[in-house]
Coordinates of N, CA and C in Angstrom, one line a residue:
X11 N 43.8 121.1 -173.3 CA 42.6 120.5 -173.7 C 43.1 118.7 -173.3
X12 N 41.8 118.2 -172.3 CA 42.0 116.8 -171.8 C 42.3 115.8 -172.8
X13 N 43.3 114.7 -173.0 CA 43.5 113.6 -173.5 C 42.3 112.8 -173.4
X14 N 41.5 112.6 -174.2 CA 40.3 111.6 -173.9 C 40.9 109.8 -174.1
X15 N 42.1 109.9 -174.7 CA 42.8 108.5 -175.0 C 43.2 108.1 -173.2
X16 N 43.7 108.9 -173.3 CA 44.6 109.0 -171.5 C 43.4 108.9 -170.8
X17 N 42.4 109.4 -170.9 CA 41.5 109.3 -169.9 C 40.9 108.3 -170.0
X18 N 40.8 107.6 -171.1 CA 40.4 106.2 -171.3 C 41.0 105.2 -170.4
X19 N 42.5 105.3 -171.2 CA 43.4 104.1 -170.6 C 43.4 104.5 -168.9
X20 N 43.0 105.7 -168.2 CA 43.2 105.8 -166.8 C 41.9 105.1 -166.3
X21 N 41.0 105.6 -166.8 CA 39.6 104.7 -166.4 C 39.4 103.2 -166.1
X22 N 39.9 102.9 -167.6 CA 39.7 101.4 -167.5 C 41.0 100.8 -167.1
X23 N 42.5 101.0 -167.2 CA 43.2 100.6 -166.4 C 42.9 100.7 -164.6
X24 N 42.2 101.6 -164.2 CA 41.9 101.6 -162.8 C 40.9 100.9 -162.7
X25 N 39.7 100.4 -163.6 CA 38.7 99.8 -163.1 C 39.3 98.4 -162.8
X26 N 40.2 98.2 -164.1 CA 40.8 96.5 -164.0 C 41.7 96.4 -162.4
X27 N 42.2 97.2 -162.0 CA 43.0 97.3 -160.7 C 42.2 97.0 -160.1
X28 N 41.2 98.1 -159.8 CA 40.5 98.0 -158.5 C 39.7 96.4 -158.6
X29 N 38.9 96.1 -159.7 CA 38.4 95.1 -159.6 C 39.3 93.7 -158.9
X30 N 40.4 93.7 -159.3 CA 41.3 92.5 -159.2 C 42.2 92.9 -157.9
X31 N 41.7 93.8 -157.1 CA 42.2 93.9 -155.6 C 40.8 93.7 -154.7
X32 N 39.9 93.8 -155.3 CA 38.8 93.7 -154.4 C 38.4 92.1 -154.6
X33 N 38.1 91.8 -155.8 CA 38.4 90.5 -155.8 C 39.4 89.5 -155.1
X34 N 40.5 89.5 -155.0 CA 41.2 89.0 -154.1 C 41.2 89.2 -152.7
X35 N 40.6 90.1 -152.1 CA 40.4 90.7 -150.4 C 39.1 89.6 -150.2
X36 N 38.1 89.7 -151.7 CA 37.0 88.8 -150.9 C 37.1 87.5 -151.3
X37 N 38.2 87.0 -151.7 CA 38.5 85.5 -152.0 C 39.7 84.9 -150.9
X38 N 40.2 86.0 -150.3 CA 40.9 85.5 -149.2 C 40.0 85.8 -147.9
X39 N 39.4 86.5 -147.9 CA 38.9 86.9 -146.5 C 37.4 85.5 -146.6
X40 N 36.9 85.7 -147.6 CA 35.7 84.6 -147.4 C 35.2 83.8 -148.3
X41 N 36.2 83.5 -149.8 CA 35.9 82.7 -150.6 C 35.0 83.1 -151.2
X42 N 34.6 84.3 -151.6 CA 33.7 84.8 -152.5 C 34.4 85.6 -153.4
X43 N 33.9 85.3 -154.5 CA 34.2 86.5 -155.7 C 33.3 87.3 -155.9
X44 N 34.1 88.5 -156.3 CA 33.5 89.8 -156.8 C 32.3 89.9 -157.5
X45 N 32.4 89.0 -158.7 CA 31.1 88.7 -159.7 C 30.1 88.5 -158.9
X46 N 30.4 87.3 -158.1 CA 29.3 86.6 -156.7 C 28.6 87.7 -155.7
X47 N 29.8 88.2 -155.3 CA 29.2 89.3 -154.7 C 28.4 90.9 -154.9
X48 N 28.7 90.8 -156.5 CA 27.9 92.0 -157.0 C 26.6 91.2 -157.0
X49 N 26.1 90.3 -157.5 CA 24.9 89.7 -157.7 C 24.2 89.6 -156.5
X50 N 24.8 89.3 -155.2 CA 24.4 89.0 -153.8 C 23.9 90.2 -153.4
X51 N 24.5 91.5 -153.5 CA 24.2 92.9 -153.3 C 22.9 93.1 -154.1
X52 N 22.7 93.0 -155.3 CA 21.5 93.6 -155.9 C 20.6 92.5 -155.4
X53 N 20.5 91.3 -155.4 CA 19.5 90.6 -154.9 C 19.0 91.1 -153.4
X54 N 20.0 91.3 -152.5 CA 19.8 91.6 -151.4 C 19.1 92.6 -151.2
X55 N 19.2 93.8 -151.9 CA 18.6 95.1 -152.2 C 17.5 95.5 -152.8
X56 N 16.8 94.3 -153.8 CA 15.8 94.3 -154.5 C 14.6 93.2 -154.2
X57 N 13.9 94.1 -154.0 CA 12.4 93.2 -153.6 C 11.7 92.3 -154.5
X58 N 11.6 91.3 -154.5 CA 10.9 90.6 -155.7 C 12.0 90.7 -157.0
X59 N 13.5 90.3 -156.5 CA 14.4 90.3 -157.6 C 14.2 89.3 -158.6
X60 N 14.6 89.6 -159.8 CA 14.5 88.7 -160.9 C 15.9 88.7 -161.6
X61 N 16.1 87.6 -162.3 CA 17.3 87.7 -163.2 C 17.6 89.2 -163.9
X62 N 16.1 89.7 -164.4 CA 16.3 90.6 -165.6 C 16.6 91.8 -164.5
X63 N 16.6 92.0 -163.0 CA 16.7 92.9 -162.4 C 18.3 93.2 -162.6
X64 N 19.0 91.9 -161.9 CA 20.3 91.8 -161.8 C 21.0 92.0 -162.8
X65 N 20.6 92.0 -164.2 CA 21.3 91.9 -165.4 C 21.3 93.8 -165.6
X66 N 19.8 94.2 -165.6 CA 19.9 95.7 -165.8 C 20.8 96.2 -164.6
X67 N 21.0 95.8 -163.7 CA 21.7 96.8 -162.3 C 23.1 96.6 -162.9
X68 N 23.9 95.3 -163.1 CA 25.0 95.0 -163.8 C 25.6 95.4 -165.2
X69 N 24.3 95.5 -165.7 CA 24.8 96.2 -167.2 C 25.4 94.9 -168.0
X70 N 24.7 93.4 -167.8 CA 25.5 92.5 -168.4 C 23.9 91.5 -169.1
X71 N 24.5 90.5 -169.6 CA 23.5 89.8 -170.3 C 22.5 89.0 -169.3
X72 N 21.5 88.6 -169.7 CA 20.5 88.3 -169.2 C 20.9 86.4 -168.8
X73 N 21.6 85.8 -170.1 CA 22.4 84.6 -170.1 C 23.5 84.5 -169.0
X74 N 24.2 85.6 -169.2 CA 25.5 85.6 -168.1 C 24.9 85.6 -166.8
X75 N 24.0 86.5 -166.5 CA 23.1 87.0 -165.3 C 22.6 85.5 -164.6
X76 N 22.3 84.8 -165.5 CA 21.4 83.3 -165.1 C 22.4 82.4 -164.8
X77 N 23.6 82.4 -165.3 CA 24.3 81.7 -165.1 C 25.1 82.1 -163.8
X78 N 25.6 82.7 -163.4 CA 26.0 83.4 -162.1 C 24.9 83.1 -160.9
X79 N 23.7 83.1 -161.1 CA 22.5 82.7 -160.3 C 22.6 81.1 -159.9
X80 N 22.6 80.5 -161.2 CA 23.0 78.9 -161.2 C 24.1 78.9 -160.2
X81 N 25.3 79.4 -160.1 CA 26.5 79.3 -159.5 C 26.3 79.4 -158.1
X82 N 25.3 80.8 -157.7 CA 25.1 81.0 -156.2 C 24.3 79.8 -155.7
X83 N 23.2 79.4 -156.8 CA 22.1 78.4 -156.1 C 23.1 77.3 -155.5
X84 N 23.8 76.6 -156.5 CA 24.6 75.1 -156.8 C 25.4 75.2 -154.9
X85 N 25.8 76.4 -154.9 CA 26.6 77.1 -153.6 C 25.5 77.0 -152.5
X86 N 24.5 77.2 -152.8 CA 23.8 77.6 -151.3 C 23.5 78.8 -151.0
X87 N 23.8 79.7 -151.8 CA 24.2 81.1 -151.3 C 22.5 82.0 -151.6
X88 N 21.8 81.2 -152.5 CA 20.5 81.7 -153.0 C 19.5 80.9 -153.7
X89 N 18.4 81.2 -154.2 CA 17.3 79.9 -154.1 C 16.3 80.6 -155.1
X90 N 15.9 80.1 -156.2 CA 14.7 80.8 -156.9 C 13.6 80.1 -156.0
X91 N 12.2 80.9 -156.4 CA 11.1 80.7 -156.4 C 10.2 81.2 -157.3
X92 N 8.7 80.7 -157.7 CA 8.1 81.1 -158.9 C 7.9 82.9 -158.4
X93 N 7.6 83.3 -159.6 CA 7.3 84.5 -159.5 C 5.5 84.5 -159.3
X94 N 5.2 85.5 -158.3 CA 4.0 85.5 -158.0 C 2.5 85.5 -159.3
X95 N 3.1 86.6 -160.0 CA 2.2 87.3 -161.0 C 2.6 86.9 -162.5
X96 N 4.2 86.2 -162.8 CA 4.7 86.3 -164.0 C 5.2 84.6 -164.0
X97 N 4.5 83.8 -164.8 CA 5.0 82.2 -164.7 C 6.1 82.0 -165.7
X98 N 6.5 83.1 -166.8 CA 7.9 83.0 -167.0 C 9.0 83.3 -166.1
X99 N 8.9 83.8 -165.3 CA 10.2 84.6 -164.4 C 9.9 83.9 -162.9
X100 N 11.1 84.1 -162.5 CA 11.5 83.6 -160.8 C 11.7 84.6 -160.1
X101 N 11.6 84.9 -158.6 CA 12.1 85.3 -157.7 C 13.5 84.7 -157.0
X102 N 14.5 85.6 -157.0 CA 16.0 85.1 -156.4 C 15.7 85.7 -155.1
X103 N 16.1 84.8 -154.4 CA 16.3 85.5 -153.1 C 17.5 84.7 -152.2
X104 N 18.3 85.4 -151.5 CA 19.2 85.1 -150.9 C 18.9 84.3 -149.6
X105 N 19.6 82.7 -149.6 CA 19.1 82.0 -148.6 C 20.0 82.7 -147.1
X106 N 19.7 81.7 -146.0 CA 20.1 82.5 -144.9 C 21.4 82.2 -144.6
X107 N 21.8 81.2 -145.5 CA 23.8 81.1 -145.5 C 24.2 82.3 -146.6
X108 N 23.2 82.6 -147.2 CA 24.0 83.6 -148.5 C 23.5 84.6 -147.7
X109 N 23.0 85.2 -146.7 CA 22.9 86.4 -145.9 C 24.0 86.4 -145.4
X110 N 24.3 85.6 -144.4 CA 25.7 85.1 -143.5 C 26.9 85.7 -144.2
X111 N 26.9 85.3 -145.8 CA 28.4 85.0 -146.1 C 28.2 86.4 -146.6
X112 N 27.0 87.0 -147.2 CA 27.3 88.3 -147.8 C 27.8 89.6 -146.8
X113 N 27.2 89.4 -145.9 CA 27.5 90.4 -144.4 C 28.8 90.0 -143.7
X114 N 29.5 88.9 -144.0 CA 30.9 89.2 -143.8 C 31.8 89.3 -144.5
X115 N 31.2 89.8 -145.9 CA 32.0 89.9 -147.0 C 32.1 91.5 -147.0
X116 N 31.0 91.9 -146.7 CA 30.6 93.5 -146.8 C 31.8 94.4 -146.2
X117 N 32.5 94.2 -144.8 CA 33.4 94.9 -144.8 C 35.0 94.6 -145.4
X118 N 35.1 93.6 -146.3 CA 36.4 93.2 -146.8 C 36.2 94.2 -148.0
X119 N 34.7 94.6 -149.1 CA 34.8 95.3 -149.7 C 34.6 96.3 -149.6
X120 N 34.4 97.3 -148.4 CA 34.1 98.6 -147.8 C 35.4 98.9 -147.9
X121 N 36.1 98.1 -147.0 CA 37.8 98.6 -146.8 C 38.4 98.8 -147.9
X122 N 38.5 97.9 -148.9 CA 39.0 98.1 -150.2 C 38.6 99.4 -150.7
X123 N 37.4 99.4 -150.7 CA 36.9 101.0 -151.7 C 37.3 101.9 -150.9
X124 N 37.3 102.1 -149.5 CA 38.1 103.1 -148.8 C 39.5 103.1 -149.2
X125 N 40.1 102.0 -149.1 CA 41.7 102.6 -149.4 C 41.8 102.7 -151.0
X126 N 41.2 101.9 -151.7 CA 41.6 102.2 -153.3 C 40.8 103.6 -153.8
X127 N 39.6 104.2 -153.0 CA 39.3 105.4 -153.9 C 39.1 106.6 -153.0
X128 N 38.7 106.1 -151.6 CA 38.3 107.0 -150.8 C 39.8 107.7 -150.4
X129 N 40.7 106.9 -149.9 CA 41.8 107.2 -149.1 C 42.6 108.4 -149.9
X130 N 42.9 108.1 -151.3 CA 43.7 109.0 -152.2 C 43.1 110.4 -152.8
X131 N 41.9 110.7 -152.4 CA 40.9 111.7 -152.6 C 40.5 112.7 -151.3
X132 N 40.1 114.0 -151.9 CA 39.6 114.5 -151.1 C 38.3 114.3 -151.1
X133 N 37.6 114.6 -150.0 CA 35.9 114.8 -150.1 C 35.7 115.3 -151.6
X134 N 35.9 116.3 -151.3 CA 35.4 116.9 -152.7 C 35.5 116.3 -154.1
X135 N 36.9 115.8 -154.1 CA 37.5 115.1 -155.6 C 36.1 113.7 -155.4
X136 N 36.3 113.3 -154.5 CA 35.4 111.9 -154.4 C 34.0 112.4 -154.8
X137 N 33.4 113.4 -154.4 CA 32.2 113.8 -154.7 C 32.2 114.2 -156.0
X138 N 32.9 115.0 -156.8 CA 33.0 115.1 -158.3 C 33.0 113.9 -158.9
X139 N 34.3 112.7 -158.9 CA 34.5 112.0 -159.2 C 32.9 111.0 -159.2
X140 N 32.1 110.9 -158.6 CA 31.0 110.2 -158.5 C 30.2 110.7 -159.2
X141 N 29.7 112.3 -159.2 CA 29.2 112.8 -160.0 C 29.1 112.9 -161.3
X142 N 30.5 112.8 -161.8 CA 31.0 112.4 -163.1 C 30.8 111.2 -163.7
X143 N 30.9 110.1 -162.7 CA 30.5 109.0 -163.4 C 29.0 108.8 -163.5
X144 N 28.6 109.0 -162.3 CA 26.7 109.1 -162.7 C 26.3 109.6 -164.0
X145 N 27.1 110.7 -164.1 CA 26.7 111.3 -165.4 C 27.0 110.9 -166.6
X146 N 28.2 110.3 -166.5 CA 28.8 109.3 -167.7 C 27.8 108.1 -168.0
X147 N 27.6 107.2 -167.2 CA 26.9 106.2 -167.0 C 25.0 106.2 -167.5
X148 N 24.6 107.5 -167.1 CA 23.4 108.3 -167.1 C 23.3 108.3 -168.8
X149 N 24.2 109.0 -169.4 CA 24.4 109.1 -170.8 C 24.6 108.3 -171.6
X150 N 25.3 106.9 -171.1 CA 25.3 106.1 -172.1 C 24.3 105.1 -172.1
X151 N 23.4 105.6 -171.2 CA 22.4 104.3 -171.1 C 21.0 104.9 -171.6
X152 N 21.0 105.8 -171.7 CA 20.0 106.4 -172.6 C 20.0 107.9 -172.3

């Protein structure tokens, strides 16, 4: 029988190590934190992106997300504009400088994912891992 406590420990510790390694690579390579990179990826991929969309995608609070967007906006990497149909909301968009930074950062991110996740696993192992994590995430959210 699988030891669930060990599985929990392995999963959480690996996530911590993975986050730290990717964050360091992004900061060294282009001066961008992994937290900011994650937000920028979602903004880039989400048409008419709102703070709520980012919060839901990252499974974090709206307040924390709003602060992250504030930091990106202050750095000139994103901008907010009024939502066309909802006065209470705004659309978050990457600025041209933000798009350039995101494109420059993506290879650092992808290379670390390949090194730390893809390289040690066979293709079949990676497919099983991705499927299992997807199933766990979906079951935890509803």
